[in-house]
Every structure is written in C-alpha cells, then in structure tokens.
Short mmCIF file of C-alpha atoms and ligand atoms in Angstrom, two decimals:
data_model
loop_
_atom_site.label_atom_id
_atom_site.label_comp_id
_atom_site.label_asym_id
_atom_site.label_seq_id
_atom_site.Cartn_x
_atom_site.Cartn_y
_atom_site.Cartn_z
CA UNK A 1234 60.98 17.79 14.29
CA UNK A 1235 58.02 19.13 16.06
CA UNK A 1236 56.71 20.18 12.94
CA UNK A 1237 55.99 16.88 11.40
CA UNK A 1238 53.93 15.47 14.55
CA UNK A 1239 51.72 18.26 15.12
CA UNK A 1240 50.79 19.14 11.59
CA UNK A 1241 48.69 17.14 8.93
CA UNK A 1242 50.70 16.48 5.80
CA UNK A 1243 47.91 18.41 3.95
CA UNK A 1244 48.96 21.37 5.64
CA UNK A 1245 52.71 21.06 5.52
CA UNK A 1246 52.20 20.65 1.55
CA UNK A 1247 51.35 24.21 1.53
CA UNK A 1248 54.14 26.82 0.81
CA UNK A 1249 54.29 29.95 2.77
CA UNK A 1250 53.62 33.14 0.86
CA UNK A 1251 57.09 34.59 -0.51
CA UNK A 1252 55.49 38.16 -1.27
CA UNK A 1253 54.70 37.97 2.70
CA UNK A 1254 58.33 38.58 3.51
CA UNK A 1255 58.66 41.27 1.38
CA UNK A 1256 55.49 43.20 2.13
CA UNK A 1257 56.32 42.75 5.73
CA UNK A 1258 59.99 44.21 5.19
CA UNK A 1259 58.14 47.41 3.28
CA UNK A 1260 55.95 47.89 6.43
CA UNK A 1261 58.91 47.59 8.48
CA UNK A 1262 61.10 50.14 6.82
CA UNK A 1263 57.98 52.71 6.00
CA UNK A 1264 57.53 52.55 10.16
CA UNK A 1265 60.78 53.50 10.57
CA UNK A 1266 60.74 56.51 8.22
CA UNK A 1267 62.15 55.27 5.26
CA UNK A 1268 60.58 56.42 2.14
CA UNK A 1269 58.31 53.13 0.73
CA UNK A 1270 57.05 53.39 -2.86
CA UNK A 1271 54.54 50.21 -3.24
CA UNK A 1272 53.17 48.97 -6.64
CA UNK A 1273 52.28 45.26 -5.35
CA UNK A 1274 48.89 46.07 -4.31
CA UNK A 1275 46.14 43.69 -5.30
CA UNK A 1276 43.23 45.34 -4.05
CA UNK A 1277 41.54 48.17 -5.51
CA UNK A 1278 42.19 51.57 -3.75
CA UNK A 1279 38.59 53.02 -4.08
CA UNK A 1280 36.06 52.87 -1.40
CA UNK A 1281 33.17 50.87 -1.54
CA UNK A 1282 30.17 52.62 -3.54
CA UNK A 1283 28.32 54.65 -0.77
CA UNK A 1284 24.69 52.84 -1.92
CA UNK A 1285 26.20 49.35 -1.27
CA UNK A 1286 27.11 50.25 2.25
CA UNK A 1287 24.17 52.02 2.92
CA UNK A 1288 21.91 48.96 2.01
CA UNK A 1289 24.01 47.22 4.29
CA UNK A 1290 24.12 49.03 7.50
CA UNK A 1291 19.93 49.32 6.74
CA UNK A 1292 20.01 45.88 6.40
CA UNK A 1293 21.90 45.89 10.53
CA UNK A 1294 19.08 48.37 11.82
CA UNK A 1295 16.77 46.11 9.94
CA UNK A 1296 17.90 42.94 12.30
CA UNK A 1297 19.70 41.15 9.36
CA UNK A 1298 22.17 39.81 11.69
CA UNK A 1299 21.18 36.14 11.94
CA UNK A 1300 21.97 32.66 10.15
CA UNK A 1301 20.72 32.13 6.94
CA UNK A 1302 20.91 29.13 4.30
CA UNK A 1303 24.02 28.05 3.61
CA UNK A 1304 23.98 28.48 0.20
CA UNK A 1305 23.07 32.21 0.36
CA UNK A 1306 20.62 34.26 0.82
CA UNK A 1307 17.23 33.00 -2.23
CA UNK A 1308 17.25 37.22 -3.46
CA UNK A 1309 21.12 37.28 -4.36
CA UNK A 1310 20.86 33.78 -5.80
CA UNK A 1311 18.57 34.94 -7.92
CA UNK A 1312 20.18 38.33 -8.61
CA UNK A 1313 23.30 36.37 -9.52
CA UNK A 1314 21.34 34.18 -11.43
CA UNK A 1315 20.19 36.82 -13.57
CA UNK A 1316 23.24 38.80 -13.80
CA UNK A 1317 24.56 35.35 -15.18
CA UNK A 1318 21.90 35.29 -17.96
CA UNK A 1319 21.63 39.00 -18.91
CA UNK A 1320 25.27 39.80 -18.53
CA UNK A 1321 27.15 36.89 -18.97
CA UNK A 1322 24.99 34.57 -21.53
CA UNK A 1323 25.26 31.57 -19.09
CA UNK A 1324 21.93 30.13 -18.49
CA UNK A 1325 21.78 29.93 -14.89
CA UNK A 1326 19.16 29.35 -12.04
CA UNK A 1327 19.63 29.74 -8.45
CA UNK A 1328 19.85 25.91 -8.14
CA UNK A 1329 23.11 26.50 -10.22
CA UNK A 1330 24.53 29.49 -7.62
CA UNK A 1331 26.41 28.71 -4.16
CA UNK A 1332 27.52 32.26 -2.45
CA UNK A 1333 30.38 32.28 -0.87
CA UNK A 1334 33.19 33.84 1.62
CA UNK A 1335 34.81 35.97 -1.58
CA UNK A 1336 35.85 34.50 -4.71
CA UNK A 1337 38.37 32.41 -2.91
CA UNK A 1338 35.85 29.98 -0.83
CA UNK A 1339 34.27 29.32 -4.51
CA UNK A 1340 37.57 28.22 -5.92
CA UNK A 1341 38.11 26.07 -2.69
CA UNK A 1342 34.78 24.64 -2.32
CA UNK A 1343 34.94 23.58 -6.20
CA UNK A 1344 37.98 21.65 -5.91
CA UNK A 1345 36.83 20.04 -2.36
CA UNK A 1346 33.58 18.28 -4.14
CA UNK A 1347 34.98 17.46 -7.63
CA UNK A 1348 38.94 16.87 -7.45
CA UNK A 1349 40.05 13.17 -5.63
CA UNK A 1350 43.50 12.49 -4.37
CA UNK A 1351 45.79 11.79 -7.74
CA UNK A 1352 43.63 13.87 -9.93
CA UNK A 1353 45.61 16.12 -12.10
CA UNK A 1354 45.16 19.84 -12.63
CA UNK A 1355 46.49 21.74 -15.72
CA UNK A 1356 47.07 25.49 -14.70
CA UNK A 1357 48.29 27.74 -17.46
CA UNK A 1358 51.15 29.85 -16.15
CA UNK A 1359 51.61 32.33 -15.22
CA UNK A 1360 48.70 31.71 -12.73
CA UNK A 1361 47.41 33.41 -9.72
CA UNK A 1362 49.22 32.28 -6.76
CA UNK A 1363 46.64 30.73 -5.20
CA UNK A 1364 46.03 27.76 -7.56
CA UNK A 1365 48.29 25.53 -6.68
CA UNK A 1366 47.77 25.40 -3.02
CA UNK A 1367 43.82 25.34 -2.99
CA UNK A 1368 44.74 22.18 -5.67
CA UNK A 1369 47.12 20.58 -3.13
CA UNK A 1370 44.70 20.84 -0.47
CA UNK A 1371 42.60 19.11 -2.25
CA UNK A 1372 45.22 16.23 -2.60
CA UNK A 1373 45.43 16.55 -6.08
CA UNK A 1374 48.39 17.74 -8.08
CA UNK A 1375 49.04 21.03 -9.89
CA UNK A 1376 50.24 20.94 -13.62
CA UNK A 1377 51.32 24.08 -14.80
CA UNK A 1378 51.11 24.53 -18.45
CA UNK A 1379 53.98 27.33 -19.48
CA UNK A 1380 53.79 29.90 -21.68
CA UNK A 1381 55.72 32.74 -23.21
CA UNK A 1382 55.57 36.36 -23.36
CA UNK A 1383 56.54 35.71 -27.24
CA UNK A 1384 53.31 34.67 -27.99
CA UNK A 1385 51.68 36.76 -25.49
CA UNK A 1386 51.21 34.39 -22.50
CA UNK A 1387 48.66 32.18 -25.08
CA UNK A 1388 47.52 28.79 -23.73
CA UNK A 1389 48.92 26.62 -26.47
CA UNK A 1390 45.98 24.28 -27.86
CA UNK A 1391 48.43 21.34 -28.76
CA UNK A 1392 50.51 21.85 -25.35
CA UNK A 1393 46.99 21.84 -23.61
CA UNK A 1394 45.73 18.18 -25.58
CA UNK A 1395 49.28 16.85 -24.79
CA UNK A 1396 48.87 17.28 -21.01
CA UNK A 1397 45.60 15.25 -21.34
CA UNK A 1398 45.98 12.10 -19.46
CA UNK A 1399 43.62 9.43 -17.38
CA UNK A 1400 44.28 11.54 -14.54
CA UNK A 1401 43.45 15.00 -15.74
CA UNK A 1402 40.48 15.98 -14.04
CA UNK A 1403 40.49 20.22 -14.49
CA UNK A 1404 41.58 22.88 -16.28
CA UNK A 1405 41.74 26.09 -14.72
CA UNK A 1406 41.06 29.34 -17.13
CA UNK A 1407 41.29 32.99 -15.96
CA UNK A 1408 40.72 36.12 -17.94
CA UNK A 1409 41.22 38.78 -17.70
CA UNK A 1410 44.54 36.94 -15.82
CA UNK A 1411 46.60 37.89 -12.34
CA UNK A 1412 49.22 38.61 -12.98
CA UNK A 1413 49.93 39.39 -16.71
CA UNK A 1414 46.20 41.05 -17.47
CA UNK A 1415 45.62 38.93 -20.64
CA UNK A 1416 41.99 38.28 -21.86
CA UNK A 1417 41.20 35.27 -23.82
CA UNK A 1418 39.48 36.05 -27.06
CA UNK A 1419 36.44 34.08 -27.93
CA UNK A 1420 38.56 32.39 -30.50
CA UNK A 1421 41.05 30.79 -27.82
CA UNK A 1422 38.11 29.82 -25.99
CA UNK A 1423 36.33 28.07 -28.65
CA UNK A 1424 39.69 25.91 -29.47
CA UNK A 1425 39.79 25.20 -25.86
CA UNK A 1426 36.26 24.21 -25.85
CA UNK A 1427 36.40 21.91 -29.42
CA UNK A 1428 39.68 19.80 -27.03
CA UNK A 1429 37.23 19.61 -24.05
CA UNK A 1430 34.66 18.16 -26.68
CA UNK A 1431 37.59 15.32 -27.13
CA UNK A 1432 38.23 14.79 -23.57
CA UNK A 1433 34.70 14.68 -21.62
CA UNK A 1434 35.98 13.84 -18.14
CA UNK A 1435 37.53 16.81 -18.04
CA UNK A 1436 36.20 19.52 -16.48
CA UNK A 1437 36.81 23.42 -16.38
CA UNK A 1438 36.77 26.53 -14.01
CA UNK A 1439 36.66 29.47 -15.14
CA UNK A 1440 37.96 32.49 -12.91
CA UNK A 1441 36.29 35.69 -13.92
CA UNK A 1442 37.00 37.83 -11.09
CA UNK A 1443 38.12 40.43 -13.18
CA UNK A 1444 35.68 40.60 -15.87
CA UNK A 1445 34.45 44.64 -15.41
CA UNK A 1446 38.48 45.84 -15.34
CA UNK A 1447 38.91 45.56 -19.11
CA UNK A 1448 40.59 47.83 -21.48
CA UNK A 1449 38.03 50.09 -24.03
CA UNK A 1450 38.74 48.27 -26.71
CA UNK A 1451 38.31 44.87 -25.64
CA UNK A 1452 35.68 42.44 -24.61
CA UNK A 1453 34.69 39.87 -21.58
CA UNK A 1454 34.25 36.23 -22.79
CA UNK A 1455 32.53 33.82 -20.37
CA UNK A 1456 34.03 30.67 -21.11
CA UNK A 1457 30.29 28.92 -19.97
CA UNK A 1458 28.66 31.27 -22.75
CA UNK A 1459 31.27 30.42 -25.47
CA UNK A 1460 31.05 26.47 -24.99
CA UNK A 1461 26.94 26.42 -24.35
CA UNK A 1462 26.85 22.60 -24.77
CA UNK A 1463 29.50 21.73 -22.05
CA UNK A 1464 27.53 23.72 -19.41
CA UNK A 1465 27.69 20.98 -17.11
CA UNK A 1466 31.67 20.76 -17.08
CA UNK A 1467 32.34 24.49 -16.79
CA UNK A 1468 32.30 25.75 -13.43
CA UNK A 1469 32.24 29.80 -13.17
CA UNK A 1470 34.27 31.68 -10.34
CA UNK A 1471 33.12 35.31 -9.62
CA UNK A 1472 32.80 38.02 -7.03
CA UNK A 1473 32.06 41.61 -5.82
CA UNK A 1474 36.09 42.25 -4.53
CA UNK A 1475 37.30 43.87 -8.03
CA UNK A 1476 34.37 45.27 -9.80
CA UNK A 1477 32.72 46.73 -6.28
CA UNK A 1478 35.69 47.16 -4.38
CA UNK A 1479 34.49 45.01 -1.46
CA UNK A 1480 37.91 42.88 -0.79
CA UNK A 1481 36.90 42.79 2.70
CA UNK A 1482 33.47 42.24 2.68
CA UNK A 1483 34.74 38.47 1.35
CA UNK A 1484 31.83 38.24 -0.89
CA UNK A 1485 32.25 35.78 -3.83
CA UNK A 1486 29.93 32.89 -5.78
CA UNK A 1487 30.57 29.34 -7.77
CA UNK A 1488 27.96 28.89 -10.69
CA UNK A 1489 27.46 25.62 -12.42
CA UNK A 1490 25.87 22.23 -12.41
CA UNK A 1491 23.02 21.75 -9.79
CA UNK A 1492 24.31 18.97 -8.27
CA UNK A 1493 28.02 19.89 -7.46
CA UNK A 1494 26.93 23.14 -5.98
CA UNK A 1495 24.59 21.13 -3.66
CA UNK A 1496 27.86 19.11 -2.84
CA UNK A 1497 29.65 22.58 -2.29
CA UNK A 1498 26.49 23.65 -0.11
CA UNK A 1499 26.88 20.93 1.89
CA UNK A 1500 30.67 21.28 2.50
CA UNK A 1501 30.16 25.44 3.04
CA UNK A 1502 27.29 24.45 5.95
CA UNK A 1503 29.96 22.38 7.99
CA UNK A 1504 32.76 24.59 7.13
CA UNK A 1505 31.63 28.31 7.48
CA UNK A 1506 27.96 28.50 6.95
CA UNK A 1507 26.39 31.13 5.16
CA UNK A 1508 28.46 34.29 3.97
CA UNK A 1509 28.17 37.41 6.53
CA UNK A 1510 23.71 37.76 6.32
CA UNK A 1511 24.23 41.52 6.05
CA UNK A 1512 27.11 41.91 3.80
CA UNK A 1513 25.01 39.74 1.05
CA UNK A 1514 22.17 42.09 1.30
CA UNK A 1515 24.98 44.56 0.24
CA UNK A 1516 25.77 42.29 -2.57
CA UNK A 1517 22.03 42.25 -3.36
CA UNK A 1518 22.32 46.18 -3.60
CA UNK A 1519 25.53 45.95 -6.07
CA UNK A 1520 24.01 43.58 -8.51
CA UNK A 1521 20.17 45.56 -8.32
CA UNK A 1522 21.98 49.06 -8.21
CA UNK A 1523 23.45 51.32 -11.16
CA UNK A 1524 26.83 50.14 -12.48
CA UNK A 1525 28.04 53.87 -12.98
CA UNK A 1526 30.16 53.42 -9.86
CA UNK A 1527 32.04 50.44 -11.49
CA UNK A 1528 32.04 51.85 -15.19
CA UNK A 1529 33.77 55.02 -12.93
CA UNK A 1530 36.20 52.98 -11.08
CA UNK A 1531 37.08 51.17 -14.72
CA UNK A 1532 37.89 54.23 -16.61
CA UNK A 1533 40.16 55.30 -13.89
CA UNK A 1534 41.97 51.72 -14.04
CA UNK A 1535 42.15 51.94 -17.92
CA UNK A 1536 43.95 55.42 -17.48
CA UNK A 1537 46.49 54.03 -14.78
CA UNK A 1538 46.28 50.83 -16.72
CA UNK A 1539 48.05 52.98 -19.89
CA UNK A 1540 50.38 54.97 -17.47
CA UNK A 1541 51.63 51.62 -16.00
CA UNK A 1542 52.15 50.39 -19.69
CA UNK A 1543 53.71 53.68 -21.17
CA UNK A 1544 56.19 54.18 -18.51
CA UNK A 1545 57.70 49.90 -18.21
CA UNK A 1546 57.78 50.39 -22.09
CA UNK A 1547 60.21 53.40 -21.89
CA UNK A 1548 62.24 50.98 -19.51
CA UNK A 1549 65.63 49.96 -20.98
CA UNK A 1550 66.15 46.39 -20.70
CA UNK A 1551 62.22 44.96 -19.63
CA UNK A 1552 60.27 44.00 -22.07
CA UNK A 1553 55.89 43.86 -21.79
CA UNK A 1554 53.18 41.92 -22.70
CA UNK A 1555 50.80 45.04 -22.65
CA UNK A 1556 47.90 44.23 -19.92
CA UNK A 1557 44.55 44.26 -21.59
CA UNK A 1558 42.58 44.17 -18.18
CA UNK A 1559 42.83 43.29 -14.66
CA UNK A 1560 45.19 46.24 -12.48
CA UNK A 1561 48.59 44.46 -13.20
CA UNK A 1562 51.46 44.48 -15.64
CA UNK A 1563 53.92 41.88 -15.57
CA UNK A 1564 57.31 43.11 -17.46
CA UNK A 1565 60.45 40.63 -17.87
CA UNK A 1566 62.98 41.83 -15.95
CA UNK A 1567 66.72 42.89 -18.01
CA UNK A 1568 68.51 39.66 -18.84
CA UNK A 1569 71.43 40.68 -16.46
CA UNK A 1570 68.97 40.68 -13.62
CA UNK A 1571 69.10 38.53 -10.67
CA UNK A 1572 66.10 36.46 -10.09
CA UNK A 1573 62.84 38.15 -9.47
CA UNK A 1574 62.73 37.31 -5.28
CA UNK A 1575 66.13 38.53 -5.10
CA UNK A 1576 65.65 41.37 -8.06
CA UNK A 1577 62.30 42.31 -5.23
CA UNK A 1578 64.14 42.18 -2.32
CA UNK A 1579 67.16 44.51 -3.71
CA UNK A 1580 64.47 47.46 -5.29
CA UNK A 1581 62.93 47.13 -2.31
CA UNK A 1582 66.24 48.28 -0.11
CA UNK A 1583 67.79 50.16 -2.45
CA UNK A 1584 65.23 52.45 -3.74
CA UNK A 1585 62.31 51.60 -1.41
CA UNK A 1586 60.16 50.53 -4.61
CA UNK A 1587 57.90 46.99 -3.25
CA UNK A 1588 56.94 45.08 -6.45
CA UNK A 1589 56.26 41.05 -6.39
CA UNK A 1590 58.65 38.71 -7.47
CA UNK A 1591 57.05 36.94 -10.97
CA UNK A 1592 58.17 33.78 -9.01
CA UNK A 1593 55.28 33.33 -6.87
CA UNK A 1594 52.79 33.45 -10.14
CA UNK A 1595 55.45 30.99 -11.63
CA UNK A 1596 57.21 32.76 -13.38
CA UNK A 1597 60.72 33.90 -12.25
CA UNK A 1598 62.52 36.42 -14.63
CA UNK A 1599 59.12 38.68 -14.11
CA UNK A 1600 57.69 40.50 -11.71
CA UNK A 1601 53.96 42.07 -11.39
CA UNK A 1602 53.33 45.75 -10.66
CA UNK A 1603 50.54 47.09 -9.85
CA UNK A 1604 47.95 50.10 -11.14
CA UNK A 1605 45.58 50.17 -8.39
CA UNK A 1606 47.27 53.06 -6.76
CA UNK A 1607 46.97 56.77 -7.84
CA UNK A 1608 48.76 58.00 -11.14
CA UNK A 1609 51.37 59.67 -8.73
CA UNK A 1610 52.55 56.51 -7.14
CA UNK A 1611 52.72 54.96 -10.41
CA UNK A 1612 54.85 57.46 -11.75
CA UNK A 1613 56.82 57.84 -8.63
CA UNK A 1614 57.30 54.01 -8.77
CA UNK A 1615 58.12 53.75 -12.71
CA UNK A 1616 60.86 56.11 -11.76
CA UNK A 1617 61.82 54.24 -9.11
CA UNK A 1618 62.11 51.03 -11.22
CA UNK A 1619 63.89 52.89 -13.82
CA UNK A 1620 66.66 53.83 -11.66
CA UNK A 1621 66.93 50.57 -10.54
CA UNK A 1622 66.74 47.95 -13.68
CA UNK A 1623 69.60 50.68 -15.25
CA UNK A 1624 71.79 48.84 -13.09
CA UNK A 1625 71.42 45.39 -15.18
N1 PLP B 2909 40.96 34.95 -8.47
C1 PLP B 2909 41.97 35.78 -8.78
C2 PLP B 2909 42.60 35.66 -10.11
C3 PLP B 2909 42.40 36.75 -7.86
O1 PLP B 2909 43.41 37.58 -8.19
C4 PLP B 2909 41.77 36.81 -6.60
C5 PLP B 2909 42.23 37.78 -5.58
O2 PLP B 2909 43.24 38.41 -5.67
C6 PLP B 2909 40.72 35.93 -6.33
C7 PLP B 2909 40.34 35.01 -7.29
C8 PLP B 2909 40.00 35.91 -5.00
O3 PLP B 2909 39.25 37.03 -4.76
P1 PLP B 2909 38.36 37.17 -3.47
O4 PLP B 2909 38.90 38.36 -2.74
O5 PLP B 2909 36.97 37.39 -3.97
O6 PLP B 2909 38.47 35.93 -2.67
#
C-alpha cells in the first residue's frame, strides 16, 4: 500500500473532489465534438472591471513586483477596514484585517490558529464543499447540522443548542449560501447570536463571499454587525472573486480579533507570504473605485437568477427552494431519481447537460445549477434538464 507510507494521514483524510470526474468527462466529450451544455460553473462569467486591471498593470510599470508584509499591503488593510465599517457595520481596524490568497486561504488560515485536534465544528448543510476538508486539515472534526428544503434550508435554533458540547469549538455561517442561495435574515442571526451568548467558547465564521449577488428585494446581514457584543468570537470571511470577478487573481481577507489575525499572519508568512504585491494594489482599486461595475454585474445575475428559478419551477417532478442570492439554485431531484452522482453522470451522457451532484454540498437527492452563464445557456440547459428528469 504505497499510499499509506508516503502520505501523512492529514492528507489521506481528504476526499478527492467528485464534481472533478464529472467536469473532466464534460471536457472530454466537448473535445471530441459532442455537444456539452454546462450549468456547474462557480465562477462568474464577466471579465474583470477594466479600472481594476488597469491599476494593476500601472502598479507592474510602477515596480510593484516585490515582497511585501505578510499581512497585506497597510492601504488595502485600511481600505478593507473601512469598507468593513461603512458597508458592513463591523467596527474594524487594520490590526483586525489579514489579506489573503482568495477567500479560501482566510477560511484555512482561521481554522489553522483557532481549531485543536478533537475540536468540533457544526456546519449547517447543505454547505460549500470545502468546509469539511479545510476542518479536517485542521484535525478537527466536521458536524454537519441538516436541514430541509421544507423549511427552506433554516438552521434550526434548538438543533443548533443541541449540538453544543465541551468540544464544540465553531460554527460556520454563510449567506448568501453555495449551494442553495439562501440569506439569513437578521432575525435568524440574532437567535443564533442570543445561543452563542449561552455558549461563550464557541466561536463563529462567517462566510460572506457572496454578499453583493443578492436578489432586489432582499438585504446583506453581517453576522459581526448583528451580534456587536460578540465581536471578538465572530470571525468574517470575504473577498474580491464574486463581487469583482477576480477568481483568479486569488484575492481574499479574514477580519476579526487582533490577536488571532496576528496568529494567522504569522502562519501566512511561513506558508505563502504576502498575496501577489500587484494584484492587491488591484484590490486597492476595487474597494476605492465606483461600484457601478458590480451593481451591473448584479442586475444581470438577478435576471439569470429569475430565469434559473422560472424554468426548474416549470420542471415536473423537482421541487425549489427559490435562491435569494449567490449564482446557484439547488432543486430536489424527482423522487424516482437515482442519486444525484449517478442522476449527474447520466444527464451528463445522455443529453450532454453537466450539473453537480447535491452530494458533494451534502446533500444527495439535489443537485446545484448554475446562473453564471448567459440567459441562452440557461435556457438551453433548463431544456436540457427537462428532457431528462421526464424520465423519473
Ligand atoms: N466561500 C464560498 C461559499 C465559496 O463558494 C467560495 C468559492 O467558490 C469561497 C468561499 C472561496 O472563494 P475564493 O475564490 O475567494 O477563494
């Protein structure tokens, strides 16, 4: 078993991505001609705003190509810093901001410097794939906290105090969610916050990574802003990917008590250093520059957003938790169905439609589908699924 010498058991913990398999097979028949619908995307399709790159590529002529503090540049500290306050309500300094390598780095960072091996973290499901493993690299273990589509994927307040133990050490919060699109209401919040009041060891991250793709009619909560008084035990995720369409400019940041983002510093400068010294002064640009381009991008989501919705409804047999933000819907798949991998890996031969298996956001029975394509692949791939969910 060669595996088992050469790799560390924190490593073999990990599970291999499942959606892998199945975006690889859609690359593989689209390159040999096969028509390939895909609504599993989970990037945005816009380009970055043209001002953001062209404070960046200034920033190259301007020789910003060296090392810089590991905790990010002191200008986009403080420009997140104040985004925090003015935006967001969450009185933050730059002490309390750590950039980071996209959104991702924050989460794992965070659970490096607080979590120890046996600590316990509740993760209300259906939850970004992601959770779980950046927990189990940390050593500690993931609780997932289930919910229903009957009561609209809610975090149950009486589930959530029951799964309070000596070992529970985090709770993990993200609206507007990947992969259903929920956003908490400030009501939710506050319940959540009066059982943290009970429990003060435990702490909380928020992930609001999707906070500017929200429906009209609805409204961002920052969890930090609702629950004022437990500043010190909420930890806010953020970054540019979404809002700014800059996936691959890996530009993220953790906000939150002083001293566990010095802790996170100090684990960023022997893991990665500082985040790409040009590609923050792009960041720097986003945060300081009009949000037209991302009020733009938001309307366009909204309208896909409602295309997405209207077409699964008129599906016979799937059922929806309409998305209120984010660019996903996550239907229940007809009862006859088989499970969601296998459901995925069928649509996917049969009627070359590539959606991702609910399983993976844990969840089988469901599977997400994406709006951040154009309206005519959405409607190409509702018709698609139609065709092929008639079959159950
Ligand atoms: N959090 C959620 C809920 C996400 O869906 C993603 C990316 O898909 C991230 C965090 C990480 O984003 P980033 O690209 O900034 O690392």
């Amino acid at each position: 078993m060669p595996g088992s010498t050469l790799i560390s058991k924190r490593a073999r913990a990990l599970r291999p991505s499942l959606t892998l398999a199945i975006s690889a097979r859609a690359k593989t028949l689209s390159q040999e001609g096969q028509d390939i619908c895909s609504l599993s995307a989970g990037e945005p399709d816009f380009d970055t705003p043209a001002f953001i790159v062209e404070a960046t590529v200034k920033a190259l002529h301007d020789g910003i190509t060296r090392y810089g503090p590991a905790a990010g540049d002191p200008e986009l500290r403080e420009a997140i810093a104040s985004k925090l306050r003015e935006l967001n309500k969450i009185d933050a300094r730059p002490e309390n901001v750590l950039v980071t390598n996209g959104g991702k780095q924050a989460i794992y960072n965070l659970f490096q410097v607080i979590l120890n091996p046996g600590d316990e973290v509740l993760i209300p499901s259906p939850y970004w794939l992601s959770y779980p493993e950046i927990t189990l690299l940390a050593g500690a273990k993931p609780i997932s906290l289930s919910s229903s589509p009957d009561n609209g994927f809610s975090l149950d307040p009486e589930q959530l105090e029951a799964s309070i133990n000596s070992k529970t050490r985090l709770l993990i919060l993200n609206s507007p969610g990947n992969p259903t699109g929920r956003v908490m209401t400030e009501e939710e919040m506050k319940l959540i916050a009066g059982i943290l009041r009970r429990h003060p060891r435990l702490l909380v991250m928020s992930d609001e990574i999707y906070e500017f793709l929200i429906a009209d009619n609805e409204v961002h909560h920052s969890f930090a802003a609702v629950a004022p008084d437990l500043a010190d035990r909420i930890f806010t995720v953020n970054g540019f990917a979404k809002g700014w369409a800059m996936t691959g400019w890996r530009l993220g940041y953790l906000a939150g008590n002083q001293e566990v983002i010095k802790a996170a510093s100090a684990l960023q400068s022997h893991s990665t250093s500082n985040v790409c010294s040009f590609a923050q002064r792009g960041a720097l640009a986003a945060l300081t520059g009009s949000r037209d381009c991302v009020v733009a991008m938001t309307k366009r989501y909204n309208a896909r957003r409602e295309l997405l919705t209207n077409g699964l409804n008129k599906i016979k047999g799937m059922s929806l938790v309409p998305p209120k933000g984010a660019f996903y819907a996550f239907p229940e798949l007809p009862k006859k169905s088989p499970d969601s991998i296998e459901f995925c890996k069928l649509a996917l031969e049969e009627v070359g439609l590539a959606v991702v298996p609910g399983a993976v956001f844990g969840r089988d029975k469901c599977i997400r589908v994406s709006c951040a394509v154009s309206s005519k692949i959405i409607s190409d791939g509702l018709q698609r699924l139609n065709e092929f969910a008639s079959r159950y």
